[in-house]
């Protein structure tokens, strides 16, 4: 059950990051599109909230957040090519 | 991404089965590790890529790379029978199309820029002023 929650939160984060990535590619060639700029800003805030929540509960999503107080947490999680059980 | 697919599909598969399925040569050279090579066994090399320092040439190279990748994903989809594998390949194929679109827009932006005032092809080199 807990693994299901973790997976679904991770999936939400990945979906938002993917949206942002696609919008970033679009903005590279349409840098003055205000509607998309707004959308980008909103989605950034949304994903940041979710990432903070995820990292608090399950550990770091990026290596920058891997240094715990007395433990290096980067090597705790499965790598992307490993299947989460 | 394709390497991750191969890694997952070959995890725990015995050498006998790998050999039967046509991966005997691969297993001999690389075990079940992921090694960047073509389907025909030719290792990846940077010689496949070109950079000319000319934005028209380089963007056209990028556009071609996206289409070559799209074609490859389509051939892999033709060969694949696992629906989960096909889903991933379809997603990757779609990405090539989006990237082609974005590179096409970038090429158009460059062409529009070059068409302004008197801009000669000789000036395209990035070492000169492309401001």
Short mmCIF file of C-alpha atoms in Angstrom, two decimals:
data_model
loop_
_atom_site.label_atom_id
_atom_site.label_comp_id
_atom_site.label_asym_id
_atom_site.label_seq_id
_atom_site.Cartn_x
_atom_site.Cartn_y
_atom_site.Cartn_z
CA UNK A 1 0.00 0.00 0.00
CA UNK A 2 2.76 2.37 0.97
CA UNK A 3 4.68 1.39 -2.16
CA UNK A 4 1.57 2.20 -4.21
CA UNK A 5 1.36 5.68 -2.66
CA UNK A 6 5.02 6.22 -3.35
CA UNK A 7 4.71 5.10 -6.95
CA UNK A 8 1.67 7.24 -7.63
CA UNK A 9 3.29 10.36 -6.13
CA UNK A 10 6.44 9.71 -8.16
CA UNK A 11 4.29 9.29 -11.27
CA UNK A 12 2.58 12.63 -10.62
CA UNK A 13 6.00 14.29 -10.27
CA UNK A 14 7.29 12.66 -13.45
CA UNK A 15 4.17 13.75 -15.36
CA UNK A 16 4.58 17.35 -14.19
CA UNK A 17 8.31 17.37 -14.93
CA UNK A 18 7.58 16.01 -18.38
CA UNK A 19 5.00 18.77 -19.00
CA UNK A 20 7.57 21.34 -17.88
CA UNK A 21 10.23 19.84 -20.12
CA UNK A 22 7.93 19.98 -23.12
CA UNK A 23 6.93 23.58 -22.33
CA UNK A 24 10.61 24.50 -21.97
CA UNK A 25 11.32 23.18 -25.46
CA UNK A 26 8.37 25.20 -26.76
CA UNK A 27 9.49 28.36 -24.92
CA UNK A 28 12.96 28.07 -26.47
CA UNK A 29 11.39 28.98 -29.79
CA UNK A 30 8.43 31.03 -28.44
CA UNK A 31 10.06 33.02 -25.61
CA UNK A 32 7.34 35.70 -25.37
CA UNK A 33 4.23 33.51 -25.14
CA UNK A 34 2.70 34.86 -21.92
CA UNK A 35 0.06 32.14 -21.51
CA UNK A 36 2.70 29.45 -21.63
CA UNK A 37 5.01 31.44 -19.35
CA UNK A 38 2.18 31.55 -16.77
CA UNK A 39 1.52 27.86 -17.19
CA UNK A 40 5.23 27.13 -16.72
CA UNK A 41 5.32 29.15 -13.52
CA UNK A 42 2.22 27.46 -12.06
CA UNK A 43 3.41 23.96 -12.87
CA UNK A 44 6.85 24.70 -11.41
CA UNK A 45 5.27 25.65 -8.08
CA UNK A 46 3.02 22.58 -8.17
CA UNK A 47 5.87 20.16 -8.83
CA UNK A 48 8.14 21.77 -6.24
CA UNK A 49 5.49 21.15 -3.56
CA UNK A 50 5.13 17.53 -4.58
CA UNK A 51 8.89 16.99 -4.72
CA UNK A 52 9.32 18.40 -1.24
CA UNK A 53 6.61 16.08 0.05
CA UNK A 54 8.12 13.07 -1.74
CA UNK A 55 11.65 13.72 -0.53
CA UNK A 56 10.47 14.13 3.07
CA UNK A 57 8.72 10.77 2.95
CA UNK A 58 10.89 8.61 0.68
CA UNK A 59 14.32 10.15 0.17
CA UNK A 60 16.12 12.31 -2.39
CA UNK A 61 14.98 12.70 -6.00
CA UNK A 62 18.20 14.40 -7.05
CA UNK A 63 21.77 14.08 -5.78
CA UNK A 64 21.74 17.67 -4.51
CA UNK A 65 19.33 16.63 -1.79
CA UNK A 66 21.08 13.39 -0.88
CA UNK A 67 23.13 14.53 2.11
CA UNK A 68 21.24 13.60 5.26
CA UNK A 69 22.42 14.65 8.71
CA UNK A 70 24.46 11.52 9.29
CA UNK A 71 23.93 9.44 6.17
CA UNK A 72 24.45 9.67 2.41
CA UNK A 73 20.98 8.79 1.13
CA UNK A 74 21.73 8.64 -2.62
CA UNK A 75 22.63 4.94 -2.54
CA UNK A 76 19.46 3.92 -0.67
CA UNK A 77 16.99 4.19 -3.54
CA UNK A 78 16.61 1.86 -6.52
CA UNK A 79 18.22 3.18 -9.74
CA UNK A 80 15.84 4.20 -12.52
CA UNK A 81 16.50 1.02 -14.50
CA UNK A 82 15.73 -1.21 -11.52
CA UNK A 83 12.14 -2.17 -10.93
CA UNK A 84 10.60 -0.84 -7.75
CA UNK A 85 8.94 -3.79 -6.03
CA UNK B 1 16.05 4.28 -22.58
CA UNK B 2 16.39 1.37 -24.97
CA UNK B 3 19.32 0.19 -22.85
CA UNK B 4 17.03 0.20 -19.80
CA UNK B 5 14.50 -1.88 -21.75
CA UNK B 6 17.18 -4.41 -22.72
CA UNK B 7 18.46 -4.50 -19.14
CA UNK B 8 14.98 -5.30 -17.79
CA UNK B 9 14.20 -7.84 -20.50
CA UNK B 10 17.46 -9.78 -20.07
CA UNK B 11 17.57 -9.70 -16.26
CA UNK B 12 17.84 -13.24 -14.90
CA UNK B 13 17.73 -14.85 -18.37
CA UNK B 14 20.05 -17.86 -18.66
CA UNK B 15 22.91 -17.92 -21.20
CA UNK B 16 21.22 -20.87 -22.95
CA UNK B 17 18.06 -18.84 -23.55
CA UNK B 18 20.08 -15.78 -24.61
CA UNK B 19 21.89 -17.95 -27.18
CA UNK B 20 18.65 -19.47 -28.45
CA UNK B 21 17.16 -15.98 -28.85
CA UNK B 22 20.09 -14.70 -30.93
CA UNK B 23 21.98 -12.95 -28.13
CA UNK B 24 24.84 -15.48 -27.84
CA UNK B 25 27.40 -13.21 -29.50
CA UNK B 26 26.27 -10.26 -27.41
CA UNK B 27 26.51 -12.33 -24.21
CA UNK B 28 30.06 -13.40 -25.15
CA UNK B 29 31.21 -9.81 -25.65
CA UNK B 30 29.25 -7.98 -22.94
CA UNK B 31 27.48 -10.41 -20.60
CA UNK B 32 24.10 -8.87 -19.79
CA UNK B 33 25.54 -5.36 -19.41
CA UNK B 34 24.31 -2.54 -21.61
CA UNK B 35 26.83 -1.67 -24.33
CA UNK B 36 26.03 1.03 -26.92
CA UNK B 37 26.06 -0.75 -30.26
CA UNK B 38 23.83 -0.97 -33.32
CA UNK B 39 21.38 -3.84 -33.80
CA UNK B 40 23.98 -5.35 -36.17
CA UNK B 41 26.65 -5.23 -33.43
CA UNK B 42 28.62 -2.18 -34.61
CA UNK B 43 29.76 -0.14 -31.57
CA UNK B 44 28.57 3.43 -31.23
CA UNK B 45 31.11 6.04 -32.26
CA UNK B 46 31.01 9.84 -32.36
CA UNK B 47 31.93 9.52 -36.06
CA UNK B 48 28.17 8.99 -36.62
CA UNK B 49 27.66 12.65 -35.71
CA UNK B 50 28.73 15.82 -37.45
CA UNK B 51 29.24 19.38 -36.21
CA UNK B 52 30.11 22.07 -38.73
CA UNK B 53 29.76 25.31 -36.77
CA UNK B 54 27.19 26.47 -39.33
CA UNK B 55 23.73 26.72 -37.72
CA UNK B 56 21.87 25.82 -40.94
CA UNK B 57 24.03 22.74 -41.43
CA UNK B 58 23.98 21.73 -37.77
CA UNK B 59 20.23 22.16 -37.31
CA UNK B 60 19.61 20.17 -40.49
CA UNK B 61 21.84 17.42 -39.03
CA UNK B 62 19.76 17.55 -35.83
CA UNK B 63 16.52 17.32 -37.83
CA UNK B 64 17.86 14.28 -39.71
CA UNK B 65 18.92 12.63 -36.44
CA UNK B 66 15.37 12.94 -35.09
CA UNK B 67 13.92 11.32 -38.21
CA UNK B 68 16.51 8.52 -38.16
CA UNK B 69 15.56 7.82 -34.55
CA UNK B 70 11.84 7.86 -35.42
CA UNK B 71 12.38 5.34 -38.21
CA UNK B 72 14.40 3.11 -35.89
CA UNK B 73 11.67 3.15 -33.24
CA UNK B 74 9.11 2.23 -35.92
CA UNK B 75 11.22 -0.75 -37.01
CA UNK B 76 11.64 -1.81 -33.38
CA UNK B 77 7.85 -1.55 -32.91
CA UNK B 78 7.42 -3.78 -36.00
CA UNK B 79 9.67 -6.38 -34.34
CA UNK B 80 8.39 -6.11 -30.74
CA UNK B 81 5.56 -8.25 -29.34
CA UNK B 82 5.51 -7.15 -25.67
CA UNK B 83 2.79 -4.47 -25.19
CA UNK B 84 4.78 -2.79 -22.37
CA UNK B 85 7.83 -2.55 -24.63
CA UNK B 86 5.73 -1.23 -27.52
CA UNK B 87 4.25 1.47 -25.23
CA UNK B 88 7.71 2.74 -24.35
CA UNK B 89 8.84 2.67 -28.00
CA UNK B 90 5.69 4.54 -29.07
CA UNK B 91 6.37 7.20 -26.44
CA UNK B 92 10.00 7.57 -27.57
CA UNK B 93 8.86 7.79 -31.20
CA UNK B 94 6.48 10.63 -30.28
CA UNK B 95 9.34 12.47 -28.59
CA UNK B 96 11.40 12.36 -31.80
CA UNK B 97 8.49 13.99 -33.60
CA UNK B 98 8.22 16.78 -31.00
CA UNK B 99 12.00 17.32 -31.10
CA UNK B 100 11.88 17.46 -34.91
CA UNK B 101 9.17 20.09 -34.65
CA UNK B 102 11.17 22.21 -32.18
CA UNK B 103 14.39 21.92 -34.24
CA UNK B 104 12.36 22.92 -37.31
CA UNK B 105 11.20 26.06 -35.50
CA UNK B 106 14.78 26.82 -34.49
CA UNK B 107 15.90 26.43 -38.11
CA UNK B 108 13.14 28.79 -39.24
CA UNK B 109 14.20 31.33 -36.59
CA UNK B 110 17.79 31.18 -37.86
CA UNK B 111 16.66 31.49 -41.47
CA UNK B 112 14.48 34.50 -40.62
CA UNK B 113 17.41 36.07 -38.81
CA UNK B 114 19.72 35.50 -41.76
CA UNK B 115 17.13 36.99 -44.11
CA UNK B 116 17.19 40.30 -42.22
CA UNK B 117 18.95 43.24 -43.91
CA UNK B 118 22.06 42.05 -45.73
CA UNK B 119 23.12 38.82 -44.16
CA UNK B 120 25.37 36.67 -46.33
CA UNK B 121 25.87 32.95 -45.93
CA UNK B 122 29.59 33.58 -45.42
CA UNK B 123 28.71 35.24 -42.14
CA UNK B 124 26.92 32.23 -40.74
CA UNK B 125 29.97 30.84 -38.97
CA UNK B 126 29.46 31.31 -35.22
CA UNK B 127 32.98 32.72 -34.90
CA UNK B 128 31.69 35.74 -36.74
CA UNK B 129 28.89 37.87 -35.37
CA UNK B 130 25.59 36.00 -35.29
CA UNK B 131 24.06 38.47 -32.82
#
